[in-house]
Amino acid sequence: MAHNNGLARTPQMGWNNWNSLGCDVSQDLLLDTSKVLLESGLRDVGYNYVVLDDCWQGERGADGYINYNKEKFPKGMKYISDELHDMGFKYGMYSSAGEMTCARFEGSLDHEVKDAESYASWGVDYLKYDNCFHMGRFGTPKITFDRYNAMSQAINATGRSMLYSLCNWGEDYVHTFGMSIANSWRISGDIYDHFNRPDDLCSCTDPRDPHCVAPGTHCSIMNIINKVAPYVDRGSPGGWNDLDMLEVGQGGMTDNEYVAHFSMWAALKSPLLIGADLRELTPRTLTILNNPAVIAVSQDPMGRSVARIRQDFNVKKDRYGQGEIQIWTGPLYPNDQLVVFLNAADEEMTITTDLNEIFVHEGPEGSAPHSKHEWDIYDLWADRMDERQAEKILNGDTQVFQKGWFNSTETSYKDALGRRDERLMGVKVAHVGPAQPELSVIVPRHSVKMFRMQDLS
Amino acid sequence: MAHNNGLARTPQMGWNNWNSLGCDVSQDLLLDTSKVLLESGLRDVGYNYVVLDDCWQGERGADGYINYNKEKFPKGMKYISDELHDMGFKYGMYSSAGEMTCARFEGSLDHEVKDAESYASWGVDYLKYDNCFHMGRFGTPKITFDRYNAMSQAINATGRSMLYSLCNWGEDYVHTFGMSIANSWRISGDIYDHFNRPDDLCSCTDPRDPHCVAPGTHCSIMNIINKVAPYVDRGSPGGWNDLDMLEVGQGGMTDNEYVAHFSMWAALKSPLLIGADLRELTPRTLTILNNPAVIAVSQDPMGRSVARIRQDFNVKKDRYGQGEIQIWTGPLYPNDQLVVFLNAADEEMTITTDLNEIFVHEGPEGSAPHSKHEWDIYDLWADRMDERQAEKILNGDTQVFQKGWFNSTETSYKDALGRRDERLMGVKVAHVGPAQPELSVIVPRHSVKMFRMQDLS
Amino acid sequence: MAHNNGLARTPQMGWNNWNSLGCDVSQDLLLDTSKVLLESGLRDVGYNYVVLDDCWQGERGADGYINYNKEKFPKGMKYISDELHDMGFKYGMYSSAGEMTCARFEGSLDHEVKDAESYASWGVDYLKYDNCFHMGRFGTPKITFDRYNAMSQAINATGRSMLYSLCNWGEDYVHTFGMSIANSWRISGDIYDHFNRPDDLCSCTDPRDPHCVAPGTHCSIMNIINKVAPYVDRGSPGGWNDLDMLEVGQGGMTDNEYVAHFSMWAALKSPLLIGADLRELTPRTLTILNNPAVIAVSQDPMGRSVARIRQDFNVKKDRYGQGEIQIWTGPLYPNDQLVVFLNAADEEMTITTDLNEIFVHEGPEGSAPHSKHEWDIYDLWADRMDERQAEKILNGDTQVFQKGWFNSTETSYKDALGRRDERLMGVKVAHVGPAQPELSVIVPRHSVKMFRMQDLS
Amino acid sequence: MAHNNGLARTPQMGWNNWNSLGCDVSQDLLLDTSKVLLESGLRDVGYNYVVLDDCWQGERGADGYINYNKEKFPKGMKYISDELHDMGFKYGMYSSAGEMTCARFEGSLDHEVKDAESYASWGVDYLKYDNCFHMGRFGTPKITFDRYNAMSQAINATGRSMLYSLCNWGEDYVHTFGMSIANSWRISGDIYDHFNRPDDLCSCTDPRDPHCVAPGTHCSIMNIINKVAPYVDRGSPGGWNDLDMLEVGQGGMTDNEYVAHFSMWAALKSPLLIGADLRELTPRTLTILNNPAVIAVSQDPMGRSVARIRQDFNVKKDRYGQGEIQIWTGPLYPNDQLVVFLNAADEEMTITTDLNEIFVHEGPEGSAPHSKHEWDIYDLWADRMDERQAEKILNGDTQVFQKGWFNSTETSYKDALGRRDERLMGVKVAHVGPAQPELSVIVPRHSVKMFRMQDLS
């Protein structure tokens, strides 16, 4: 019933090479990157999938089985998965539900069974499955479902457990059926490294139009956030809306923008796949990616996305004509509430809400019981790691993070949240309640404020 | 020919647990609620279906038959239906045309025959059939028709008469084919307890777009009213546009707003399923639900919905940017006319129409013969029950309603309308005719005025 | 190849009962109406199809053949067709490609072969084929094509020649395939008797949206004109865009509006089916319907619709928020050009064009050779019959129209146009040419000026 | 894999009769035109396909094979192909994936195999395959794919290599699957000879709506450019977005407009099919068509289209309400960059960009390494041939172009670009770099400036 492989009970985390390196893949890249994940402590806060994207393929053999590129991967795929498994990682690979992959290598359409067998024999734990060159087999949900279900069935038939990640760019209402065959499904065209610039190559700006001409390859952070808003509730344990891989650390955004990007991906329960080249990881980037208080939102055992309760365009616009502010909220384990203030206006804004608005989905116009409770407010970014600490880590000073570092491979986020582990709670900054129901915050331009509310009642 | 099970000759009335109680269902809930319906006189004004929504299921057995949850329903479903039947009610149940129900219990997709057999064996009289987890089988009318027709055929094959209620949220133009296989069909995403607040989770605001991304779960009263406007004429005896279950008495709206909500649902010939928890029914709520003059509009033997003849956005907007006024009209049995003034502006409005506009659908620009007739105007809310009376009823003072109470199980609405039973006529408040064709009314903010016009010619 | 039954080489003309009489049909109605058509001279100017719409049906027999209603048609259908044929008319009937007709009588879906056999045996010459209760069989062009093609094939199999008229309200892009199986295809929801009032029951106002929720039943003249504008070129001899039956004489429009309606239907090469009750035909209505100079535009042997070359919304709006002016033009036999100025503004307008604009489709920006020619301008409404003459005709004074009356059953429009029959030419009112390229006309509110341009070069 | 016939590694070039001559085709026309192509040097700069469009057909024989019209082509098709081959041309023909062609001759739908055999036997090298009269077989990508794939398979089965050019007007998302079965695919309705006038017969103005009612026959240059913008990246060697045949020299546009049209078609990697009647070729037209520096952009071996990086509507509008400016950019072989400034405003504009904007797709907000390089700027129209020279060529003075004429049949564009052949480089007009990153140009009304940037770093 539904997709029931037991995986992705919380959104998957890890690393994928595409955003930074594209086709430039190799055995060394994967092994070197894995070392960084391990030694920087990123694996321990949850990034445990190492995913190889397109361009690993060789020719398809006369026997119908796909070969890997022997120059890029001299010791073969099984060697890589063994190495990764030894380091405590899981191994992900990539193909496309088309005659070719997006980079025009051999696709898996009509080769699903043999390709899944190959992945299983290589020890693969994760498959990202793309949408290029689909031979006209899309345009109705049924035909897309069937095309992607073919691989789902093929994976199941191998007997090996693999996280199955659909990448059909949100076409054909995949958010209505993705959870029946897969663990996540992309909901937009490809992300690009910009906060809000509209680009002709990501033309689908109307949330009512999943049948857009070209889901595209240049979708900004704000574009993707606005696309998922109408169906944030479609993700739940075992299957997630995928907002695409992270651009954090790629260079096109400010630190505030990357913090906003990361926060929203966590709050919206998207998979968190680092997209930067980790061999060039900077201290500042590390301090975004390794914040356990924010990751705990992503890995919350309830698996409930935030929903948007306010969107206001009546703010200062930038040179791209863009500008808006948003408020998002949703429940957190065990009895907490998350509130995110997203300032995408072209200036610093003071944004104010109150308990009635925060709990509008529990009962409108103040009818929700929660709006009568007392709440402490914790800032989840207040404990962000000092950059000098991060620099020490990247210089190999393992003592820094071993002492007190949050290690999700030892203690699950659920357990730590259950006992209110301080490292996941942020810093208390305010209190609201029936007597003082308003919460008013100053949010810098292109940034978020992200608060965990603790129920005192 | 068409759906010809003889049921729903007028829109079905009753109670359904979902809006107030969701998954919190049990044998006791159904029996306790039925007692309230009976003792408050609500059954006698027409609420005769008691419908159990999602979450009643147990596992599906190895024999392919569905089991009920034995903890929630210790004496089983047949016991409940027997009890309900003894009280003069009919028994409704729920499933989904998907692999799972919306609450992720066993769905009926590809199990239609055995599930219908179970319902029949349990004495079920009504099936609400939902749309979650449809495995990609939607997107064209044919595929949705086939998926829902499978259960229609399965029900017919049991030989037991069941009112069949489609809940596919208005997708795939169900209003063009629902009447061929069912007695009602939902035309929107799920209702929520607000008069007009737009919510991202009910994003389909364009009436031309039934293929919206997410029909949603937070559709306001005004949102639903505006969605059905282009095809109000699709409902007729035997098959109805379903605007979703009532929110009256749930707490998120003012009394005026609930009156407007109830009036429009009656005038638009939607099924009238009470959604509130009747064990906590308030006197004020009761006086909305039990107004026989308004229910007589719903249960009118002609079965003709009102149609909208005016929509004006040029009025004061509220903090959600919403504001409009509307006029709706349509014929009533035997020769009357209904006119509803709906004020969704953010202030009290004086709204004026005249006979030419009221009868525009009988002939535009004053060419309709009806616009030359003399008409008395009756206010259908003028006889609303006094709250103290309602309180007495809820306190068990059965004398209150037994004396003079309108009892549709004894006298049909048709018969009573035919002899102009005073309890269904409201109170005469005005007269219009060729000499004085204008009808001008003050309508409070977020409210309706609902008039029955009697033809004197 | 294509629909090649030799019929409808020019748009069909005749009478259909639906617009004025709906279900109120009978043998007497048809025979009485035919007598009016004959004696008023309308048959002779071209109205030669008498079409019986919905509600003639009885039950379907156990043998699968449809029966007619024996009370309404005591002598049967063959008797009617014999009578009509004797009077020089052709006989049309109606059914629906659904389980029921729109008035809920027996439909022909899955009964095409036997129903076509019945029509053939009854001497039927024309079938209007509707779209109600289609059992979900629409939503893609292929499924609609197949549903309507079934009847096309069934008709062909009878060996009897019948004009086949699709009535699927413009759904599923019928204008791209209708000509392959039929002689005409409706392109909108049902017309209603109003010039431009928007009505919720004709909600499809976006010309890019053929998949509208509800093509509807209250489409105004201007609504329909605007819908067909993007594909006027799809009609040609043998197959025509059908703008629905005429409302001329029904009472909801002014004389100017009816003249505009009739002129545009002729210029756009729509079928011309009179919708009024001819037993109550007024002299004024007759003088619109019997103008041979305008009918000659409809029946032009080239069969080329006008195309719109200007649409200007920057004019005075009426109380419905409507207002625009349009210019339409196209070629006429033998070397003439038609220009229509349509004033849908809320006041009299002076509209000016010039030869470059008129011939923009022959070459933009003045590059068309025609814009260098000399042209005489003829007003096609200048010879409209005097109302007193029309009254005499309706009073039975047959001498009026026998002397000099245009009789298309004796002389074809093609022949008469070829020799520039004065009765088809209107009255010369202006001249334009390279020296004086401008054509400027005063057009009353809600009216047209319709000019035939004669090439002098 | 994909469409792998080895053809169209750069966009095809040649001549097609339709835009100027429509159905007026004959043996003489093709041979005479070919002579002009040859003697004017147009063949040598790359125009090597001579394509015969609609109206060559005779009847289909009883054996199922199509005949050509023996009056128009007395010596038959093989004769023509032989003649063309002898002159160094390739021979193209036309049919439609429908029951009829657009001009209502025999179509190839369900005759694909025999028709492809005929083409092969006639020595055909190229097939343009149209979309008229498709019998309802469109509306989903799969059904359109199958209809067009039938001819693709039939061509492959002949064993003869033919460039396969889809003409389905951009319907059913052909840009997502065209490359799997063909060498090019039209992306819009038919072009017409106007720069930017909106016409009702090209109504699909919303780039999100490929399912427009009528792709149309009057699409302006700007309309087509704006349609392709969201998926310029879909063209690549072997398969190209087809913006329709050129209108250059047809008479409806100014010289500046034709230059803009030709430049954009080259930059967007559309096929370049001359549409003018070459027997009346003017010197001015020749100097547009024969500019090797611009053709080198079209035939660039990287095959990368420009992408739009700016669109600004905040400019002066013309009488059609149109006005905008655009900037487009993309990489050129070997390490160059193309920048096109398109001024579609109603007045001369000074347009300014900088290196950060030009390289935004390599890294936004100045993060692209290229924006730190030094670049020389070359104007690709600076070397446009003098009109007097062109006149001499057309008068038969072959010496003019033999001396120094760029001859792509002797030297490929790739080789010449590799050694920076001066004839392909334009004229250096500016320099930009980190110190002076701005590029500011004056662009006349309805014109382009087109620059090749050479990387000096």
mmCIF file of N, CA, C and O in Angstrom, chain B residues 1-2 141-142 145 173 175-177 179-180 207-208 210 229-232 236 308-309 360-361 364-365 367, chain C residues 99-100 104 133-136 138 193-194 197 199-201 203 206 209 211-214 218 251-252 319-320:
data_model
loop_
_atom_site.group_PDB
_atom_site.id
_atom_site.type_symbol
_atom_site.label_atom_id
_atom_site.label_comp_id
_atom_site.label_asym_id
_atom_site.label_seq_id
_atom_site.Cartn_x
_atom_site.Cartn_y
_atom_site.Cartn_z
ATOM 1 N N MET B 1 -30.974 4.382 -17.616
ATOM 2 C CA MET B 1 -30.669 5.680 -18.219
ATOM 3 C C MET B 1 -30.338 6.656 -17.107
ATOM 4 O O MET B 1 -31.074 6.775 -16.138
ATOM 5 N N ALA B 2 -29.257 7.342 -17.244
ATOM 6 C CA ALA B 2 -28.684 8.191 -16.210
ATOM 7 C C ALA B 2 -28.564 7.353 -14.947
ATOM 8 O O ALA B 2 -28.563 6.134 -14.992
ATOM 9 N N PRO B 141 -11.676 12.988 -18.412
ATOM 10 C CA PRO B 141 -12.992 12.582 -17.921
ATOM 11 C C PRO B 141 -13.229 11.085 -18.033
ATOM 12 O O PRO B 141 -13.779 10.460 -17.134
ATOM 13 N N LYS B 142 -12.772 10.479 -19.112
ATOM 14 C CA LYS B 142 -13.021 9.053 -19.313
ATOM 15 C C LYS B 142 -12.404 8.201 -18.215
ATOM 16 O O LYS B 142 -13.037 7.281 -17.691
ATOM 17 N N PHE B 145 -14.300 8.825 -15.017
ATOM 18 C CA PHE B 145 -15.605 8.184 -15.148
ATOM 19 C C PHE B 145 -15.488 6.681 -14.904
ATOM 20 O O PHE B 145 -16.241 6.096 -14.131
ATOM 21 N N TYR B 173 -14.121 17.542 -14.881
ATOM 22 C CA TYR B 173 -15.439 17.942 -15.372
ATOM 23 C C TYR B 173 -16.534 16.986 -14.900
ATOM 24 O O TYR B 173 -17.429 16.629 -15.664
ATOM 25 N N HIS B 175 -19.013 17.430 -13.301
ATOM 26 C CA HIS B 175 -20.378 17.960 -13.425
ATOM 27 C C HIS B 175 -20.988 17.635 -14.788
ATOM 28 O O HIS B 175 -22.179 17.838 -14.987
ATOM 29 N N THR B 176 -20.178 17.140 -15.732
ATOM 30 C CA THR B 176 -20.742 16.774 -17.037
ATOM 31 C C THR B 176 -21.124 15.302 -17.117
ATOM 32 O O THR B 176 -21.776 14.899 -18.075
ATOM 33 N N PHE B 177 -20.673 14.502 -16.154
ATOM 34 C CA PHE B 177 -21.003 13.081 -16.239
ATOM 35 C C PHE B 177 -21.432 12.459 -14.910
ATOM 36 O O PHE B 177 -21.908 11.320 -14.882
ATOM 37 N N MET B 179 -23.962 12.779 -13.088
ATOM 38 C CA MET B 179 -25.368 12.372 -13.014
ATOM 39 C C MET B 179 -25.637 11.055 -13.726
ATOM 40 O O MET B 179 -26.698 10.466 -13.535
ATOM 41 N N SER B 180 -24.709 10.606 -14.541
ATOM 42 C CA SER B 180 -24.924 9.333 -15.231
ATOM 43 C C SER B 180 -24.594 8.133 -14.360
ATOM 44 O O SER B 180 -24.981 7.006 -14.681
ATOM 45 N N PRO B 207 -12.553 29.874 -12.210
ATOM 46 C CA PRO B 207 -13.653 28.937 -12.503
ATOM 47 C C PRO B 207 -13.475 28.197 -13.817
ATOM 48 O O PRO B 207 -14.145 27.208 -14.057
ATOM 49 N N ARG B 208 -12.559 28.674 -14.661
ATOM 50 C CA ARG B 208 -12.335 27.976 -15.917
ATOM 51 C C ARG B 208 -11.351 26.830 -15.758
ATOM 52 O O ARG B 208 -11.051 26.142 -16.712
ATOM 53 N N PRO B 210 -10.760 23.501 -13.972
ATOM 54 C CA PRO B 210 -11.029 22.352 -13.112
ATOM 55 C C PRO B 210 -9.780 21.515 -12.914
ATOM 56 O O PRO B 210 -9.711 20.697 -12.016
ATOM 57 N N ALA B 229 -20.924 28.527 -9.741
ATOM 58 C CA ALA B 229 -21.776 29.444 -10.508
ATOM 59 C C ALA B 229 -21.932 29.082 -11.986
ATOM 60 O O ALA B 229 -23.036 29.180 -12.526
ATOM 61 N N PRO B 230 -20.875 28.665 -12.706
ATOM 62 C CA PRO B 230 -21.077 28.421 -14.132
ATOM 63 C C PRO B 230 -21.891 27.174 -14.462
ATOM 64 O O PRO B 230 -22.269 27.000 -15.616
ATOM 65 N N TYR B 231 -22.108 26.300 -13.500
ATOM 66 C CA TYR B 231 -22.853 25.096 -13.869
ATOM 67 C C TYR B 231 -23.877 24.700 -12.812
ATOM 68 O O TYR B 231 -24.089 23.508 -12.553
ATOM 69 N N VAL B 232 -24.491 25.694 -12.206
ATOM 70 C CA VAL B 232 -25.573 25.412 -11.260
ATOM 71 C C VAL B 232 -26.678 24.580 -11.904
ATOM 72 O O VAL B 232 -27.383 23.837 -11.217
ATOM 73 N N SER B 236 -30.117 18.240 -10.848
ATOM 74 C CA SER B 236 -31.556 18.084 -11.040
ATOM 75 C C SER B 236 -31.974 16.818 -10.297
ATOM 76 O O SER B 236 -31.118 16.067 -9.830
ATOM 77 N N ARG B 308 -26.916 32.793 -10.804
ATOM 78 C CA ARG B 308 -26.461 34.137 -10.438
ATOM 79 C C ARG B 308 -26.771 35.122 -11.556
ATOM 80 O O ARG B 308 -26.431 34.891 -12.708
ATOM 81 N N ILE B 309 -27.428 36.216 -11.206
ATOM 82 C CA ILE B 309 -27.733 37.223 -12.220
ATOM 83 C C ILE B 309 -26.942 38.512 -12.026
ATOM 84 O O ILE B 309 -26.963 39.383 -12.872
ATOM 85 N N VAL B 360 -34.405 37.813 -15.897
ATOM 86 C CA VAL B 360 -33.582 37.938 -17.100
ATOM 87 C C VAL B 360 -33.414 36.594 -17.811
ATOM 88 O O VAL B 360 -33.316 36.529 -19.034
ATOM 89 N N HIS B 361 -33.405 35.510 -17.057
ATOM 90 C CA HIS B 361 -33.228 34.209 -17.704
ATOM 91 C C HIS B 361 -34.508 33.707 -18.373
ATOM 92 O O HIS B 361 -34.488 32.744 -19.129
ATOM 93 N N PRO B 364 -34.479 38.420 -21.689
ATOM 94 C CA PRO B 364 -33.671 39.569 -21.288
ATOM 95 C C PRO B 364 -34.326 40.904 -21.625
ATOM 96 O O PRO B 364 -35.262 40.983 -22.416
ATOM 97 N N GLU B 365 -33.819 41.925 -20.994
ATOM 98 C CA GLU B 365 -34.225 43.303 -21.271
ATOM 99 C C GLU B 365 -35.743 43.483 -21.149
ATOM 100 O O GLU B 365 -36.369 44.192 -21.926
ATOM 101 N N SER B 367 -38.134 41.337 -21.583
ATOM 102 C CA SER B 367 -39.014 40.607 -22.493
ATOM 103 C C SER B 367 -39.703 39.414 -21.826
ATOM 104 O O SER B 367 -40.543 38.775 -22.449
ATOM 105 N N GLU C 99 -26.081 9.223 -23.541
ATOM 106 C CA GLU C 99 -27.084 8.232 -23.137
ATOM 107 C C GLU C 99 -28.490 8.835 -23.183
ATOM 108 O O GLU C 99 -29.476 8.130 -23.383
ATOM 109 N N MET C 100 -28.568 10.166 -22.991
ATOM 110 C CA MET C 100 -29.841 10.876 -23.090
ATOM 111 C C MET C 100 -29.624 12.126 -23.933
ATOM 112 O O MET C 100 -28.510 12.623 -24.070
ATOM 113 N N ARG C 104 -33.388 14.966 -21.822
ATOM 114 C CA ARG C 104 -33.473 13.685 -21.117
ATOM 115 C C ARG C 104 -34.374 12.651 -21.794
ATOM 116 O O ARG C 104 -34.935 11.774 -21.145
ATOM 117 N N PHE C 133 -24.892 14.373 -21.747
ATOM 118 C CA PHE C 133 -24.844 13.054 -21.103
ATOM 119 C C PHE C 133 -23.950 12.085 -21.874
ATOM 120 O O PHE C 133 -24.335 10.985 -22.226
ATOM 121 N N HIS C 134 -22.714 12.536 -22.072
ATOM 122 C CA HIS C 134 -21.773 11.803 -22.931
ATOM 123 C C HIS C 134 -21.026 10.702 -22.186
ATOM 124 O O HIS C 134 -20.107 10.106 -22.731
ATOM 125 N N MET C 135 -21.372 10.465 -20.931
ATOM 126 C CA MET C 135 -20.762 9.380 -20.146
ATOM 127 C C MET C 135 -19.238 9.532 -20.038
ATOM 128 O O MET C 135 -18.498 8.539 -20.078
ATOM 129 N N GLY C 136 -18.781 10.758 -19.892
ATOM 130 C CA GLY C 136 -17.349 10.987 -19.718
ATOM 131 C C GLY C 136 -16.523 10.795 -20.975
ATOM 132 O O GLY C 136 -15.300 10.881 -20.926
ATOM 133 N N PHE C 138 -15.353 12.501 -23.363
ATOM 134 C CA PHE C 138 -14.821 13.702 -24.005
ATOM 135 C C PHE C 138 -13.560 14.096 -23.239
ATOM 136 O O PHE C 138 -13.138 13.390 -22.325
ATOM 137 N N ASP C 193 -30.799 35.243 -26.190
ATOM 138 C CA ASP C 193 -31.366 36.371 -26.927
ATOM 139 C C ASP C 193 -30.893 37.718 -26.374
ATOM 140 O O ASP C 193 -31.700 38.542 -25.951
ATOM 141 N N HIS C 194 -29.573 37.907 -26.334
ATOM 142 C CA HIS C 194 -29.038 39.167 -25.847
ATOM 143 C C HIS C 194 -27.805 39.526 -26.657
ATOM 144 O O HIS C 194 -27.041 38.667 -27.051
ATOM 145 N N ARG C 197 -24.748 40.847 -23.038
ATOM 146 C CA ARG C 197 -24.712 40.682 -21.581
ATOM 147 C C ARG C 197 -23.950 39.401 -21.195
ATOM 148 O O ARG C 197 -24.303 38.309 -21.609
ATOM 149 N N ASP C 199 -23.123 36.324 -18.967
ATOM 150 C CA ASP C 199 -23.949 35.541 -18.053
ATOM 151 C C ASP C 199 -23.099 34.415 -17.494
ATOM 152 O O ASP C 199 -22.340 33.771 -18.224
ATOM 153 N N ASP C 200 -23.246 34.171 -16.201
ATOM 154 C CA ASP C 200 -22.449 33.114 -15.567
ATOM 155 C C ASP C 200 -22.631 31.778 -16.253
ATOM 156 O O ASP C 200 -21.740 30.926 -16.198
ATOM 157 N N LEU C 201 -23.762 31.569 -16.873
ATOM 158 C CA LEU C 201 -24.008 30.270 -17.507
ATOM 159 C C LEU C 201 -23.385 30.164 -18.893
ATOM 160 O O LEU C 201 -23.546 29.160 -19.577
ATOM 161 N N SER C 203 -19.671 30.774 -19.376
ATOM 162 C CA SER C 203 -18.516 31.298 -18.651
ATOM 163 C C SER C 203 -17.223 31.282 -19.429
ATOM 164 O O SER C 203 -16.226 31.764 -18.965
ATOM 165 N N ASP C 206 -12.490 33.123 -22.435
ATOM 166 C CA ASP C 206 -11.113 33.180 -22.900
ATOM 167 C C ASP C 206 -10.986 32.370 -24.183
ATOM 168 O O ASP C 206 -11.169 31.160 -24.181
ATOM 169 N N ASP C 209 -9.289 29.012 -24.358
ATOM 170 C CA ASP C 209 -9.720 27.937 -23.484
ATOM 171 C C ASP C 209 -10.937 27.170 -24.000
ATOM 172 O O ASP C 209 -12.058 27.432 -23.599
ATOM 173 N N HIS C 211 -11.394 24.195 -23.305
ATOM 174 C CA HIS C 211 -11.717 23.251 -22.243
ATOM 175 C C HIS C 211 -12.413 23.969 -21.098
ATOM 176 O O HIS C 211 -12.114 23.719 -19.942
ATOM 177 N N CYS C 212 -13.328 24.853 -21.421
ATOM 178 C CA CYS C 212 -13.947 25.601 -20.352
ATOM 179 C C CYS C 212 -14.868 24.681 -19.566
ATOM 180 O O CYS C 212 -15.330 23.656 -20.049
ATOM 181 N N VAL C 213 -15.130 25.110 -18.343
ATOM 182 C CA VAL C 213 -15.911 24.276 -17.443
ATOM 183 C C VAL C 213 -17.283 23.952 -18.020
ATOM 184 O O VAL C 213 -17.765 22.846 -17.956
ATOM 185 N N ALA C 214 -17.904 24.965 -18.579
ATOM 186 C CA ALA C 214 -19.286 24.804 -18.993
ATOM 187 C C ALA C 214 -19.543 25.711 -20.183
ATOM 188 O O ALA C 214 -19.717 26.901 -20.028
ATOM 189 N N HIS C 218 -26.135 30.474 -22.119
ATOM 190 C CA HIS C 218 -26.505 31.884 -22.199
ATOM 191 C C HIS C 218 -25.389 32.689 -22.828
ATOM 192 O O HIS C 218 -24.879 33.642 -22.229
ATOM 193 N N GLY C 251 -37.183 38.925 -29.439
ATOM 194 C CA GLY C 251 -37.689 39.946 -28.535
ATOM 195 C C GLY C 251 -36.720 40.548 -27.544
ATOM 196 O O GLY C 251 -37.013 41.567 -26.911
ATOM 197 N N GLY C 252 -35.540 39.955 -27.374
ATOM 198 C CA GLY C 252 -34.595 40.462 -26.379
ATOM 199 C C GLY C 252 -33.633 41.505 -26.908
ATOM 200 O O GLY C 252 -32.851 42.068 -26.145
ATOM 201 N N ARG C 319 -23.664 49.196 -18.960
ATOM 202 C CA ARG C 319 -23.823 48.789 -17.558
ATOM 203 C C ARG C 319 -23.330 47.376 -17.282
ATOM 204 O O ARG C 319 -23.157 46.980 -16.135
ATOM 205 N N TYR C 320 -23.106 46.600 -18.313
ATOM 206 C CA TYR C 320 -22.519 45.281 -18.130
ATOM 207 C C TYR C 320 -20.993 45.321 -18.227
ATOM 208 O O TYR C 320 -20.342 44.282 -18.239
#
